[in-house]
C-alpha atoms as an extended CHARMM CRD file, in Angstrom:
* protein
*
       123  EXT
         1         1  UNK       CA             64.6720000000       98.5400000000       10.8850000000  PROA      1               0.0000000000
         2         2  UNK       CA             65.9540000000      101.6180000000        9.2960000000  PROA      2               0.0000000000
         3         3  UNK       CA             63.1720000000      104.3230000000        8.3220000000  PROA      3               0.0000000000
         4         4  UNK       CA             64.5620000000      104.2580000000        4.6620000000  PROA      4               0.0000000000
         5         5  UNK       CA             63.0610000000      100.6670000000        4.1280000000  PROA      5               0.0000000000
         6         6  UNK       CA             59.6840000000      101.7350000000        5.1410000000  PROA      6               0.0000000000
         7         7  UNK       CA             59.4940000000      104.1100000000        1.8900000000  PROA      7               0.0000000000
         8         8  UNK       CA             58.6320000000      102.7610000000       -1.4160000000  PROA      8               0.0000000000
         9         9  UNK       CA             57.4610000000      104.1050000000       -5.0370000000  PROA      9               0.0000000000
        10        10  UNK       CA             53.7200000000      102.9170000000       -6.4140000000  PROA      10              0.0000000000
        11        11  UNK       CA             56.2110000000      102.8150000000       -9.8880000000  PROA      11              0.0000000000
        12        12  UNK       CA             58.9670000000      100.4430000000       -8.5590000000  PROA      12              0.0000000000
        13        13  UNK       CA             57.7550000000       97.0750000000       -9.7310000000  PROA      13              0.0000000000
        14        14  UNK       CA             60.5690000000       95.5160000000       -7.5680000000  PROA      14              0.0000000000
        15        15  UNK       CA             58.9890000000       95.9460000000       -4.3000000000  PROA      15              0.0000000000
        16        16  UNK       CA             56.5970000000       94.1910000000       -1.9060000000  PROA      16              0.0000000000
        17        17  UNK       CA             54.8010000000       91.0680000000       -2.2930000000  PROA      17              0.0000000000
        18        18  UNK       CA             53.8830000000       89.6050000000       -4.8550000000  PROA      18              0.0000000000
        19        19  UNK       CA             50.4540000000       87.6750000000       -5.6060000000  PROA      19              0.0000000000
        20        20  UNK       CA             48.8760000000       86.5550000000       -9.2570000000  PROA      20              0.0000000000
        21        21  UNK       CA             45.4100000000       87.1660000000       -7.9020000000  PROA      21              0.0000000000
        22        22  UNK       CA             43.6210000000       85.5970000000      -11.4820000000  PROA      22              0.0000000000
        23        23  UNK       CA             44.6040000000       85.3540000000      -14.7990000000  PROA      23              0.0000000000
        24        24  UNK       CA             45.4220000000       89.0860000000      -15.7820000000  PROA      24              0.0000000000
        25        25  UNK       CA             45.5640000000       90.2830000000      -12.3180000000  PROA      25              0.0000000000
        26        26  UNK       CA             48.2170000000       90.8280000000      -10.1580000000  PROA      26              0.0000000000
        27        27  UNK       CA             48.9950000000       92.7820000000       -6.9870000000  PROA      27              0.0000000000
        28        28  UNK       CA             52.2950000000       93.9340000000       -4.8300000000  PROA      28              0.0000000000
        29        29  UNK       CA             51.4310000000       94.3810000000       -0.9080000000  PROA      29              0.0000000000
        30        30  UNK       CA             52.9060000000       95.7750000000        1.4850000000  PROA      30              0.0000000000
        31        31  UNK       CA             52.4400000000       95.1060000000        5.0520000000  PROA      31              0.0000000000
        32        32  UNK       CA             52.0500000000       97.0190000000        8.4740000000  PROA      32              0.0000000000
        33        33  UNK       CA             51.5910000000       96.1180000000       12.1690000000  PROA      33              0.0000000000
        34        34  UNK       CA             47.5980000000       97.4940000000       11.6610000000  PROA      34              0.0000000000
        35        35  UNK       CA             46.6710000000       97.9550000000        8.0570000000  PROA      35              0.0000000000
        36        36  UNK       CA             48.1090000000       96.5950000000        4.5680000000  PROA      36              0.0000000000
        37        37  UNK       CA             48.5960000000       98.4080000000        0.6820000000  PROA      37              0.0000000000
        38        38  UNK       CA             47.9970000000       96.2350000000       -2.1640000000  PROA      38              0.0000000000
        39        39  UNK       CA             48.7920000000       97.9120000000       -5.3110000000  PROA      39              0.0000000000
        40        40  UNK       CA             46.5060000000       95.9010000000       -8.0760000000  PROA      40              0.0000000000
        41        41  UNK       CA             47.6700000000       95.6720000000      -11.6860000000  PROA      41              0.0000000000
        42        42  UNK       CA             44.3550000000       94.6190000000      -13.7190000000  PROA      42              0.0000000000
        43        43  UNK       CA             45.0930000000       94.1130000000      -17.4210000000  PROA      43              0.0000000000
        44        44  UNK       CA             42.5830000000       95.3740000000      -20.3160000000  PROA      44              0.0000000000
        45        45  UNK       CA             38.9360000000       93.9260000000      -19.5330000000  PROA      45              0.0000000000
        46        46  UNK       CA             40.4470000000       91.3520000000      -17.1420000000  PROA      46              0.0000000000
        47        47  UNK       CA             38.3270000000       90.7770000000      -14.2710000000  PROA      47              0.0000000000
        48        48  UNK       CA             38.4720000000       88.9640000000      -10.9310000000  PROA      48              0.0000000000
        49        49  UNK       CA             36.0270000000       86.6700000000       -8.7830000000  PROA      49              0.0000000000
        50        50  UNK       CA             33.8060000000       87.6740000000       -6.8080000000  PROA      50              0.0000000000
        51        51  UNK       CA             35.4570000000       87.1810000000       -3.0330000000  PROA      51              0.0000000000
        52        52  UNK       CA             34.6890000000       88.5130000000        0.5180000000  PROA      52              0.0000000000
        53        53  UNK       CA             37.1250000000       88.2640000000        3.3410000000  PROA      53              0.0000000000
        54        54  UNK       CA             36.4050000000       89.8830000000        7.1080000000  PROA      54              0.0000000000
        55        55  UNK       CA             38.8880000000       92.7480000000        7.0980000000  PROA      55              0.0000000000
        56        56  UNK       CA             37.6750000000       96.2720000000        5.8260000000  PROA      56              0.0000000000
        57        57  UNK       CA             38.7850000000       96.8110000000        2.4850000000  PROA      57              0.0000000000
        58        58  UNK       CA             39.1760000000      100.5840000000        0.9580000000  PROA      58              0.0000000000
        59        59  UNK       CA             40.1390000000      101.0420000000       -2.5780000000  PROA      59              0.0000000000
        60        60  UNK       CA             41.6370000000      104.0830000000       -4.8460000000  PROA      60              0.0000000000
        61        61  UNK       CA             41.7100000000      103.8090000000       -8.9740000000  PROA      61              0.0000000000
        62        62  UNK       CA             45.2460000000      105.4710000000       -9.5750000000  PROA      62              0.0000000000
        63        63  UNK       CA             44.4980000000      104.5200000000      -13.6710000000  PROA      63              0.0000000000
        64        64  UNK       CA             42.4970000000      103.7270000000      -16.0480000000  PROA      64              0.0000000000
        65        65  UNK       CA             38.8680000000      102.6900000000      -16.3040000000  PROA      65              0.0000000000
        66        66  UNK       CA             36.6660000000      100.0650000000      -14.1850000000  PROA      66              0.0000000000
        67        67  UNK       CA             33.9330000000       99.0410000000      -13.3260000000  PROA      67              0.0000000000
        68        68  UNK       CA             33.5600000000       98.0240000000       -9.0100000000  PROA      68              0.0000000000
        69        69  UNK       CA             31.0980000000       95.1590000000       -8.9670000000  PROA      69              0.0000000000
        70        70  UNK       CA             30.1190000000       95.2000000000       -5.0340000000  PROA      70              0.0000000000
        71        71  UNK       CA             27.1880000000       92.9600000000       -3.8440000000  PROA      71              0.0000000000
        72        72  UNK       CA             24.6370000000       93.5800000000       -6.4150000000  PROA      72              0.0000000000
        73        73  UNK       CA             25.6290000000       96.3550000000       -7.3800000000  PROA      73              0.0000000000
        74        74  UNK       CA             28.2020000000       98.0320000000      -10.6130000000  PROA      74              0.0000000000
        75        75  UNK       CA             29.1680000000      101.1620000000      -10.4450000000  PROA      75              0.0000000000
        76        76  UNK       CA             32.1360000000      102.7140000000      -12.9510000000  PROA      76              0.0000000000
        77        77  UNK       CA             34.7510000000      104.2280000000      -11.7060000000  PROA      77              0.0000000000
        78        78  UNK       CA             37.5980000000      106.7090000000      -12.9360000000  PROA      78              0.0000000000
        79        79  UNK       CA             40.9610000000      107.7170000000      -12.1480000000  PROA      79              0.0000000000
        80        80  UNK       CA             40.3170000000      109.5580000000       -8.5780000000  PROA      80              0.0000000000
        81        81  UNK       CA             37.5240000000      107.4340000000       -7.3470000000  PROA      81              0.0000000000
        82        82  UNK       CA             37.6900000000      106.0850000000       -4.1610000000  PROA      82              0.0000000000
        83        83  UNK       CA             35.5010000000      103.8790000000       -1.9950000000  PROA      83              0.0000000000
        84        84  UNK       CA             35.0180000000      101.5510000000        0.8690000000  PROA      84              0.0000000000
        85        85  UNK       CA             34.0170000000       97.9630000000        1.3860000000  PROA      85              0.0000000000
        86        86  UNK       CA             32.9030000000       96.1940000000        4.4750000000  PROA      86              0.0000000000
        87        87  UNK       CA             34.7490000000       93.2220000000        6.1150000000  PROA      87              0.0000000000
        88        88  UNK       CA             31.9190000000       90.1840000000        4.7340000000  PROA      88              0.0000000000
        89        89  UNK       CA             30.4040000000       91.7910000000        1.1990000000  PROA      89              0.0000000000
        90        90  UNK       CA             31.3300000000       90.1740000000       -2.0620000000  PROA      90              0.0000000000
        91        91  UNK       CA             33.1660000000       92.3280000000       -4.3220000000  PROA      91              0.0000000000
        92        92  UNK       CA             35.2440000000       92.4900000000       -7.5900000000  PROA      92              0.0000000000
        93        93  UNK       CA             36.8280000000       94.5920000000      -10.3600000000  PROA      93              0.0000000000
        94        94  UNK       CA             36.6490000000       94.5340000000      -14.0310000000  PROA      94              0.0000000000
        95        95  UNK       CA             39.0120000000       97.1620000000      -16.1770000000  PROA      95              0.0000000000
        96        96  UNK       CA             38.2260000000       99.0300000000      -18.7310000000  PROA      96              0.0000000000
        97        97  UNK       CA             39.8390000000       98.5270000000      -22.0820000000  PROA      97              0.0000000000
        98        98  UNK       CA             43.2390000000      100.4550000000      -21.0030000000  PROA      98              0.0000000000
        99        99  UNK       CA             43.6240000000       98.3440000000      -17.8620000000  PROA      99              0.0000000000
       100       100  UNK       CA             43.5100000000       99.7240000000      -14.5380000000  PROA      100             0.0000000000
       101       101  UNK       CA             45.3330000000      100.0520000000      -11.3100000000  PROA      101             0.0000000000
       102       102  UNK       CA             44.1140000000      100.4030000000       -7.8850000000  PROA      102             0.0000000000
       103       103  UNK       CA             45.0880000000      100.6130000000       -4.5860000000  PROA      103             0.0000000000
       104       104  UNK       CA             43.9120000000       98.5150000000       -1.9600000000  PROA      104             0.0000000000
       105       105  UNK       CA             44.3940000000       99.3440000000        1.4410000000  PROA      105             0.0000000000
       106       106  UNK       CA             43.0050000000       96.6380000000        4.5120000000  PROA      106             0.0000000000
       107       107  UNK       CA             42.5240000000       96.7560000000        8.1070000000  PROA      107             0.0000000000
       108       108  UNK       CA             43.6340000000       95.0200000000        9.7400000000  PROA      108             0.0000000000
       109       109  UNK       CA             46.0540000000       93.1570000000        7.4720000000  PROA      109             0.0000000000
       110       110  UNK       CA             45.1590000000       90.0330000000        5.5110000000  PROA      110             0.0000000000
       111       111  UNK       CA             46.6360000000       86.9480000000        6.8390000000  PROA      111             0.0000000000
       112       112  UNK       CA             46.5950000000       85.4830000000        3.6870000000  PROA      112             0.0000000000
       113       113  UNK       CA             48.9350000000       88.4420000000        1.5970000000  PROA      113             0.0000000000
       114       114  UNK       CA             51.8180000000       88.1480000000        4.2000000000  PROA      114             0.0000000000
       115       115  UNK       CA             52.8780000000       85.3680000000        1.4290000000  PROA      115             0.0000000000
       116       116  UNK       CA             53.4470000000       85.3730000000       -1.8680000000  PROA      116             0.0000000000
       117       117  UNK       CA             50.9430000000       83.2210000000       -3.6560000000  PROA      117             0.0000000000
       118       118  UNK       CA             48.0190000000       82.6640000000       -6.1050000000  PROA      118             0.0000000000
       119       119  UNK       CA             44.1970000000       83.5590000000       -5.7310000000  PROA      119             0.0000000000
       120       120  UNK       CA             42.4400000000       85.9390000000       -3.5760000000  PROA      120             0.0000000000
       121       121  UNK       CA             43.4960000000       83.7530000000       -0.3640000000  PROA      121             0.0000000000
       122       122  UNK       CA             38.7470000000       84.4210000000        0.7150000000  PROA      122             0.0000000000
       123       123  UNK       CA             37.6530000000       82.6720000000        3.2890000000  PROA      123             0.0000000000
């Protein structure tokens, strides 16, 4: 593999994987040998289901406005925000009313996103 196909653009909308995760969200991934981006596309005040899957799951809001639903807790976030979520705890998104985009990084990879598919692929 040439080094040039391991760069890509968080704007190109051609690239990596893609998944309709629910209605209004959907995600490109991109997949290494230890850890795997998601980039999430959540339209205005769509949310997703609450889900939990065993790999670690960190999570950057490159846009707009959310609110990170994460056990029992909500707490909003902004452009900037990061945070981190433990292999095993339920967890969700729901934008704001400009949408918002996030990216999701895992370790190890997801089984389940080395496809392209529907749903959240939780176990």
């Amino acid at each position: 593999m040439k080094q040039a196909d391991e760069f890509h653009n968080l704007d190109d909308a051609a690239g990596g994987i893609l998944r309709e995760l629910a209605p209004g969200l959907t995600t490109r991934i991109f997949a290494g040998e230890h850890a795997m981006l998601s980039i999430v596309t959540i339209a205005p005040n769509a949310a997703g289901e609450m889900h939990h899957h065993p790999e670690e799951q960190w999570g950057v809001l490159l846009e707009g406005s959310a609110i990170r639903i994460q056990g029992d807790e909500e707490i909003p976030v902004r452009k900037g925000d990061f945070w981190r979520t433990p292999g095993g705890v339920p967890h969700t998104m729901r934008a704001g009313p400009e949408g918002a985009r996030v990216l999701d990084i895992f370790s190890p990879p997801r089984p389940q996103y080395r496809v392209a598919g529907k749903g959240f692929g939780t176990t």
